[in-house]
Coordinates of C-alpha atoms and ligand atoms in Angstrom, one line a residue:
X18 CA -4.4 -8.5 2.6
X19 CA -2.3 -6.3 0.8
X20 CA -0.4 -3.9 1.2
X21 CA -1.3 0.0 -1.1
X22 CA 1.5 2.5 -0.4
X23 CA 2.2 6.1 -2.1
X24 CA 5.6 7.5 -2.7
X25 CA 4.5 11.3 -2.8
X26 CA 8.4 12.4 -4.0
X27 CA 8.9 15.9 -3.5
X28 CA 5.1 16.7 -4.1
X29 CA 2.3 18.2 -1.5
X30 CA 3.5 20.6 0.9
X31 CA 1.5 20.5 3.8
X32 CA -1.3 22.3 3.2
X33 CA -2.1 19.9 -0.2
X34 CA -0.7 17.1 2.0
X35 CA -3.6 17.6 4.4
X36 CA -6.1 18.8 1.8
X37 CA -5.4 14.9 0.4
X38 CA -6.6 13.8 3.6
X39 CA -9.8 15.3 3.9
X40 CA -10.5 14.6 0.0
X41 CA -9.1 10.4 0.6
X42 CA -12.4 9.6 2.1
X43 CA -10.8 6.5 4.0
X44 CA -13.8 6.2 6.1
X45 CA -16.0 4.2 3.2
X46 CA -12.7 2.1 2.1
X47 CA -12.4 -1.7 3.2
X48 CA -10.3 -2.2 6.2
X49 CA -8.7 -5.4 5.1
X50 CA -5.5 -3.5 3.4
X51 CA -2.9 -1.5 4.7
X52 CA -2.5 1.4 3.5
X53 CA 0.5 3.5 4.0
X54 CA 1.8 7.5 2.3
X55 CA 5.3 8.8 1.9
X56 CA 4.7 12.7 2.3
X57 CA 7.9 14.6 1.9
X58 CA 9.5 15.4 5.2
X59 CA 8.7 19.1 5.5
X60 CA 5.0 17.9 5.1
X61 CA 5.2 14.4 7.6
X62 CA 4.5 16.2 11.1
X63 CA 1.3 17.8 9.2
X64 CA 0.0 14.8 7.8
X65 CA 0.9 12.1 10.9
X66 CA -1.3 14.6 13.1
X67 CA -4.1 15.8 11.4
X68 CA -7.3 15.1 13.0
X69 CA -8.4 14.5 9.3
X70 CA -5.9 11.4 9.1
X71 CA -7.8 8.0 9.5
X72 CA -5.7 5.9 11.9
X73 CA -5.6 3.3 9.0
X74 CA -3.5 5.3 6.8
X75 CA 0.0 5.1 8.2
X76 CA 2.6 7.4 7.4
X77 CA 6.1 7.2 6.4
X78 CA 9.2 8.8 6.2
X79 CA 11.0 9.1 2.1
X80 CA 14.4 9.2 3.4
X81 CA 16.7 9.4 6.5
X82 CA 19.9 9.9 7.5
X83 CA 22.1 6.8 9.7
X84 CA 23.2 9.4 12.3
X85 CA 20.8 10.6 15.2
X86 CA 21.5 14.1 15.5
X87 CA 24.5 16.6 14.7
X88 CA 25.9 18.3 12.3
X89 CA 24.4 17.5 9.4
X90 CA 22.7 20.0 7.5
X91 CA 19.4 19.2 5.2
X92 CA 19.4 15.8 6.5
X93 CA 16.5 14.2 8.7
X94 CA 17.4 11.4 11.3
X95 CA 15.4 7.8 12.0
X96 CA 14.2 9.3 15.6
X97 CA 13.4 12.8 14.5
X98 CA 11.3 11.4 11.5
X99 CA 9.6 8.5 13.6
X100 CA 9.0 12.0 16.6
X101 CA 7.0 13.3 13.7
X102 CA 4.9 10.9 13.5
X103 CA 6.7 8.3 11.0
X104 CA 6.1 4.1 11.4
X105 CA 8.2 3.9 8.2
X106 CA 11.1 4.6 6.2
X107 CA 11.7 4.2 2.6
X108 CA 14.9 3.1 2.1
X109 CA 17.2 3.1 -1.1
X110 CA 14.5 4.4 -3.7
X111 CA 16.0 4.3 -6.9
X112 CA 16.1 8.3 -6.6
X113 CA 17.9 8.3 -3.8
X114 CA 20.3 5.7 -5.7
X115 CA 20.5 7.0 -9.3
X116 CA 20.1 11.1 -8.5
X117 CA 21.7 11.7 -5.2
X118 CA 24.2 8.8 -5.3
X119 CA 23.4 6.6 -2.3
X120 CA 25.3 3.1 -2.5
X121 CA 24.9 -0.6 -1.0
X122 CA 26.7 1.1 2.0
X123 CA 24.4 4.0 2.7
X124 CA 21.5 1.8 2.5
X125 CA 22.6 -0.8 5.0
X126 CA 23.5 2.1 7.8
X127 CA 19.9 3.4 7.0
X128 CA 18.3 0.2 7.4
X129 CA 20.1 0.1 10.7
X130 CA 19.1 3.5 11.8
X131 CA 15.2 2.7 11.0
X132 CA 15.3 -0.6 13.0
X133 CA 17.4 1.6 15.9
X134 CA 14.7 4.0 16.1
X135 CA 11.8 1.4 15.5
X136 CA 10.9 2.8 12.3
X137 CA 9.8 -0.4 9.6
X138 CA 12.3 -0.3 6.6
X139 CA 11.2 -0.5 3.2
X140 CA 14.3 -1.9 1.5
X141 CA 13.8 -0.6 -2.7
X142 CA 15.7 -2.7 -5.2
X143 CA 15.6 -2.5 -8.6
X144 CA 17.4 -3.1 -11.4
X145 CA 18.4 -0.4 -14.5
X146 CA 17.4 -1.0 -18.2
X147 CA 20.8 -1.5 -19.3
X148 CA 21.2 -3.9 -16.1
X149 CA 17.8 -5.9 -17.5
X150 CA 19.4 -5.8 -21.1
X151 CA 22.8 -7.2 -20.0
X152 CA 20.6 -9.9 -18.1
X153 CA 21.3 -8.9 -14.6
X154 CA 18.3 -8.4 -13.0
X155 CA 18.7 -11.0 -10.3
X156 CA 22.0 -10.3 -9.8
X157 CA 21.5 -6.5 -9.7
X158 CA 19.0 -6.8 -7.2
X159 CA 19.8 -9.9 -4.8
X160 CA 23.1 -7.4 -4.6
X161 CA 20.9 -4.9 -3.1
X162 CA 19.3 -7.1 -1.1
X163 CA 22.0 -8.7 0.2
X164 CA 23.7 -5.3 1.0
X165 CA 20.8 -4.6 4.1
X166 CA 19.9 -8.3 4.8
X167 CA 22.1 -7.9 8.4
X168 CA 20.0 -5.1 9.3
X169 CA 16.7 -5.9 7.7
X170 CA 17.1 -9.2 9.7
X171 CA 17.2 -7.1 13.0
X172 CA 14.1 -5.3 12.5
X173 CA 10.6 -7.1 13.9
X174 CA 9.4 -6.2 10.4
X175 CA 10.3 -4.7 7.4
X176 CA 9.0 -4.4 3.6
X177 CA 11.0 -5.0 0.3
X178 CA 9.7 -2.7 -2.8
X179 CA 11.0 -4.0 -6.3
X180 CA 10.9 -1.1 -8.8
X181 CA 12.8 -1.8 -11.9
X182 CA 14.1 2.2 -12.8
X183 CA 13.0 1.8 -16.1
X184 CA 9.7 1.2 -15.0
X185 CA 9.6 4.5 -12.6
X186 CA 7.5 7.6 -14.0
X187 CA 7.8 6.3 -17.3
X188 CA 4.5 5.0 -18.1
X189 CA 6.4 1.6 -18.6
X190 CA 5.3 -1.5 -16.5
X191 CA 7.0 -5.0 -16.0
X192 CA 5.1 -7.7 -17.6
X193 CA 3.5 -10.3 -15.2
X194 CA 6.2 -13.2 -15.5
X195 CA 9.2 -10.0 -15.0
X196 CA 7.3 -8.7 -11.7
X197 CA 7.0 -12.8 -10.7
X198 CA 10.6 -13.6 -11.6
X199 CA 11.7 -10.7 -9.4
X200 CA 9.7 -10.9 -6.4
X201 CA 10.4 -15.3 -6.3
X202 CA 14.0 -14.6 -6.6
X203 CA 13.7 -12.1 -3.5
X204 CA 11.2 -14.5 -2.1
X205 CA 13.9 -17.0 -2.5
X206 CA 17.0 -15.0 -1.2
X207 CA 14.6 -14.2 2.2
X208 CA 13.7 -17.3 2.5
X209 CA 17.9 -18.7 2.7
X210 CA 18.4 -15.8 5.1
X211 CA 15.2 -16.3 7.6
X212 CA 13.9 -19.3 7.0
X213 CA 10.9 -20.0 4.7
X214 CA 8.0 -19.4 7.0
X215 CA 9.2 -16.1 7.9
X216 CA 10.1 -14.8 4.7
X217 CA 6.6 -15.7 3.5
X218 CA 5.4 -12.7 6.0
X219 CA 7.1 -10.2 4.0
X220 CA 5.6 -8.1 1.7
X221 CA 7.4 -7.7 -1.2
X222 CA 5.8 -4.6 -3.2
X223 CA 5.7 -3.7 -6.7
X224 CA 6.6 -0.5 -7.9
X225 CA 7.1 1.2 -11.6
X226 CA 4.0 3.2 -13.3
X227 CA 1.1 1.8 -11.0
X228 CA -1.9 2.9 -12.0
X229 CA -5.6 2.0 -11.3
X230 CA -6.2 0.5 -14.8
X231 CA -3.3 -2.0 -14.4
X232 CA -2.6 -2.2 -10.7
X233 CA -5.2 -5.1 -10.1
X234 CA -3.1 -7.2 -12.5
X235 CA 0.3 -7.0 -11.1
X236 CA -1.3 -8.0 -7.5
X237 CA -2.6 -11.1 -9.1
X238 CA 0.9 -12.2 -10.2
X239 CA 3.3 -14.3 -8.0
X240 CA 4.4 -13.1 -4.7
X241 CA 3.6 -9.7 -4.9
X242 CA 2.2 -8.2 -1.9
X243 CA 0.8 -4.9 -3.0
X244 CA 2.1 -2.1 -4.3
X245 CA 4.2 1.0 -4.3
X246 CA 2.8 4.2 -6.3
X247 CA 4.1 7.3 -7.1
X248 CA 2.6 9.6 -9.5
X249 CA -1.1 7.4 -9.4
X250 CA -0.8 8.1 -5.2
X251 CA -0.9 12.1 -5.8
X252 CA -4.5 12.1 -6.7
X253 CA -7.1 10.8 -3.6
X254 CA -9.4 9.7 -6.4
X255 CA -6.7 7.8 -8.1
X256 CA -5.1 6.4 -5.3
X257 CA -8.7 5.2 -4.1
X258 CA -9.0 3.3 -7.5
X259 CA -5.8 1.7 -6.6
X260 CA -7.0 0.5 -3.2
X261 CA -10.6 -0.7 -4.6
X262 CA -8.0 -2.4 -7.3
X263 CA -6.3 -4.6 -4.5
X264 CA -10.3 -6.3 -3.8
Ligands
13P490 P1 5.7 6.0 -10.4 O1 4.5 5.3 -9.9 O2 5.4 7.5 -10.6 O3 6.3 5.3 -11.6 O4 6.8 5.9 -9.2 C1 7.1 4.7 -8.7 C2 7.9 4.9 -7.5 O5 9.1 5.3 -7.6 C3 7.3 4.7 -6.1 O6 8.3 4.7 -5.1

């Protein structure tokens, strides 16, 4: 089973949000996979309870704030996300790292606040191109990972997306032996921190320039899980290729 999630970004209000619903045509897909969309916030409540949603497709939340309520303007908390209809959480998208600033820190509270409000995290590493240049890929993103391990540890589940930045929205896509290297060194660092039997039950996705003509490929190579899409999960139809990809 793997696991096909799209990252809509700041795309589809609510009325395309739901008009991707009825156009998905979940109904005819295999049930095997799990299947999971990132809607922007203001469009999550629309998407979580429309009567057009399969149950299969789960929804999930881009972003969050660590506190729970108060003064805090713009910002969506763990509780009020998973209130509107959120089982998920993206946590520490490259976005949220490279444009808006978030560090090690941030991300660890927001792991925490997803696991306090029963959200499941999905912890995002990934490396820059001058971090893969200056051969610091492992490095770069065992830091991450090390950085929300306490609170990942806490949560019944949780997900870990690598998606190299150079990779994202570029049309660029790690080779087979990069995505493998990646994932078995976070395989590896999971499996110190939790023991290898339960570090073998967490998907670790793959994320950077997915698309139905090469998403089939990088779910054959080592230890990865399923994906993470972004511009490929806007379409229904194209996002359907994706899921037929995964078998
Ligand atoms: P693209 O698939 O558009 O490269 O985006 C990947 C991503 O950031 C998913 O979270």
């Amino acid at each position: 089973m793997a696991v096909i999630a799209g990252n809509w970004k700041m795309h589809h209000g609510p009325a395309a949000a739901v008009g991707f619903l009825s156009d998905f045509e979940i109904g005819s897909l295999p049930s095997a996979h799990e299947l999971i969309v990132f809607p922007p916030t203001a469009s999550l409540h629309a998407v979580a309870s429309s009567d057009r949603r399969d149950a299969r497709l789960q929804v999930g939340v881009q972003n969050i704030y660590w506190e729970a309520a108060g003064a805090f303007t713009g910002e969506t908390s763990a509780p009020m996300a998973a209130d509107a209809g959120a089982s998920f959480a993206l946590v520490g998208h490259s976005e949220r790292r490279h444009v808006f600033g978030e560090t090690d820190e941030d991300t660890r509270r927001k792991v925490e606040a997803a696991v306090r409000a029963n959200l499941v995290p999905v912890l995002c590493v990934g490396e820059t191109l001058d971090e893969r240049r200056a051969g610091r890929v492992e490095q770069v993103i065992l830091r991450q990972l090390d950085a929300a391990l306490g609170g990942l540890r806490a949560a019944k589940r949780f997900l870990v997306a690598y998606e190299p930045v150079w990779a994202i929205g570029t049309g660029e896509t790690a080779t087979l032996a990069d995505a493998a290297s990646a994932h078995g060194s976070l395989r590896g660092r999971l499996a110190e921190a939790m023991g290898v039997a339960s570090s073998a039950t967490v998907p670790i996705l793959y994320g950077g320039s997915v698309k139905p003509a090469n998403a089939a490929e990088l779910m054959s190579a080592a230890d990865v899980d399923g994906v993470l899409v972004g511009g490929a999960s806007l379409d229904p139809a194209s996002f359907r290729e994706i899921v037929d990809a995964a078998g």
